[in-house]
Amino acid sequence: MACRLSGSGSYNVVVIPLRTSLCSLDALRFYLWIKRLKDLEKEKDALWSGLEILDRGRLWYLQRLEENWARWDSESRSGSCSYQNEAAEARSCLLRSQIQRVNGSLGSVMSEPNVSRNPCVFDAVVDSDLRWHNTVLTQKVSDKNHQISLLELEKDALLQQLEDLQASRIHLNQHELPCKSTFY
């Protein structure tokens, strides 16, 4: 976990008397140098804060991965691939959507660190809604594909049963023909 060196968030101001007047070039350089140091200190604090957030995020991701592996392991042992209820499925879809949004935001920060993006709140809401709907639709398509696969397996089993019945009927008919043929 990242540790932050300055916990108070306040900054010390050092006033060093100059031998020249306040309007001199040396005084201006000194002022700009102090201002730059102050800006660097603020940037350092912001970076430490970001590291703390990333560390908490990393731990959160690790916990979700462990939970996911545990669920996957228990479902693979029991042979069940379905969710317990629709609420868990909706929560899972929402979680995936949020993770995708956070991953996208982190990716854009990492690829464009010097560009400040301040998207309109409306655009962010629309983007979030589209991602959510995409995730829900993807889940529905996956569920329908699973149902189709089950129905195809059931169809194959029924066709096999039909073929077996037809084969046994033909076999029975071949054995019954000599017995039924009686002449009066």
mmCIF file of N, CA, C and O in Angstrom, residues 1 7 15 33 45 56-57 59 78 109 126 129 146-147 150:
data_model
loop_
_atom_site.group_PDB
_atom_site.id
_atom_site.type_symbol
_atom_site.label_atom_id
_atom_site.label_comp_id
_atom_site.label_asym_id
_atom_site.label_seq_id
_atom_site.Cartn_x
_atom_site.Cartn_y
_atom_site.Cartn_z
ATOM 1 N N MET A 1 0.841 -1.169 0.000
ATOM 2 C CA MET A 1 0.000 0.000 0.000
ATOM 3 C C MET A 1 0.889 1.236 0.000
ATOM 4 O O MET A 1 1.896 1.266 0.678
ATOM 5 N N GLY A 7 0.674 14.050 5.664
ATOM 6 C CA GLY A 7 -0.686 13.648 6.000
ATOM 7 C C GLY A 7 -1.635 14.816 6.156
ATOM 8 O O GLY A 7 -2.820 14.663 6.024
ATOM 9 N N VAL A 15 9.622 32.354 3.993
ATOM 10 C CA VAL A 15 9.913 33.696 3.509
ATOM 11 C C VAL A 15 11.379 33.980 3.798
ATOM 12 O O VAL A 15 11.811 33.966 4.953
ATOM 13 N N TRP A 33 10.248 30.244 -8.543
ATOM 14 C CA TRP A 33 10.854 28.996 -8.076
ATOM 15 C C TRP A 33 10.039 28.414 -6.914
ATOM 16 O O TRP A 33 9.727 27.235 -6.882
ATOM 17 N N ASP A 45 1.419 15.149 -3.920
ATOM 18 C CA ASP A 45 0.322 14.721 -3.050
ATOM 19 C C ASP A 45 -0.811 14.080 -3.860
ATOM 20 O O ASP A 45 -1.393 13.075 -3.439
ATOM 21 N N ARG A 56 -6.149 0.449 -3.293
ATOM 22 C CA ARG A 56 -7.454 -0.028 -2.828
ATOM 23 C C ARG A 56 -8.214 -0.697 -3.964
ATOM 24 O O ARG A 56 -8.864 -1.725 -3.767
ATOM 25 N N GLY A 57 -8.117 -0.115 -5.173
ATOM 26 C CA GLY A 57 -8.764 -0.715 -6.337
ATOM 27 C C GLY A 57 -8.175 -2.077 -6.661
ATOM 28 O O GLY A 57 -8.903 -3.020 -6.981
ATOM 29 N N LEU A 59 -6.777 -4.157 -4.575
ATOM 30 C CA LEU A 59 -7.276 -5.096 -3.563
ATOM 31 C C LEU A 59 -8.726 -5.479 -3.838
ATOM 32 O O LEU A 59 -9.116 -6.642 -3.681
ATOM 33 N N SER A 78 -20.432 -28.751 -8.823
ATOM 34 C CA SER A 78 -21.828 -29.177 -8.726
ATOM 35 C C SER A 78 -22.438 -29.445 -10.095
ATOM 36 O O SER A 78 -23.517 -30.020 -10.180
ATOM 37 N N VAL A 109 -6.682 7.153 -19.132
ATOM 38 C CA VAL A 109 -5.745 7.958 -18.335
ATOM 39 C C VAL A 109 -4.310 7.534 -18.631
ATOM 40 O O VAL A 109 -3.420 8.362 -18.782
ATOM 41 N N VAL A 126 -25.085 8.551 -20.702
ATOM 42 C CA VAL A 126 -25.473 7.826 -21.909
ATOM 43 C C VAL A 126 -24.506 6.673 -22.151
ATOM 44 O O VAL A 126 -24.907 5.559 -22.458
ATOM 45 N N ASP A 129 -25.196 3.954 -19.662
ATOM 46 C CA ASP A 129 -26.428 3.240 -20.028
ATOM 47 C C ASP A 129 -26.198 2.305 -21.203
ATOM 48 O O ASP A 129 -26.660 1.162 -21.203
ATOM 49 N N HIS A 146 -27.269 -20.835 -24.891
ATOM 50 C CA HIS A 146 -27.260 -22.003 -24.007
ATOM 51 C C HIS A 146 -28.561 -22.785 -24.153
ATOM 52 O O HIS A 146 -28.547 -24.023 -24.234
ATOM 53 N N GLN A 147 -29.691 -22.075 -24.202
ATOM 54 C CA GLN A 147 -30.984 -22.735 -24.378
ATOM 55 C C GLN A 147 -31.048 -23.453 -25.723
ATOM 56 O O GLN A 147 -31.561 -24.574 -25.816
ATOM 57 N N LEU A 150 -29.110 -26.644 -25.509
ATOM 58 C CA LEU A 150 -29.874 -27.665 -24.778
ATOM 59 C C LEU A 150 -31.002 -28.244 -25.629
ATOM 60 O O LEU A 150 -31.228 -29.460 -25.639
#
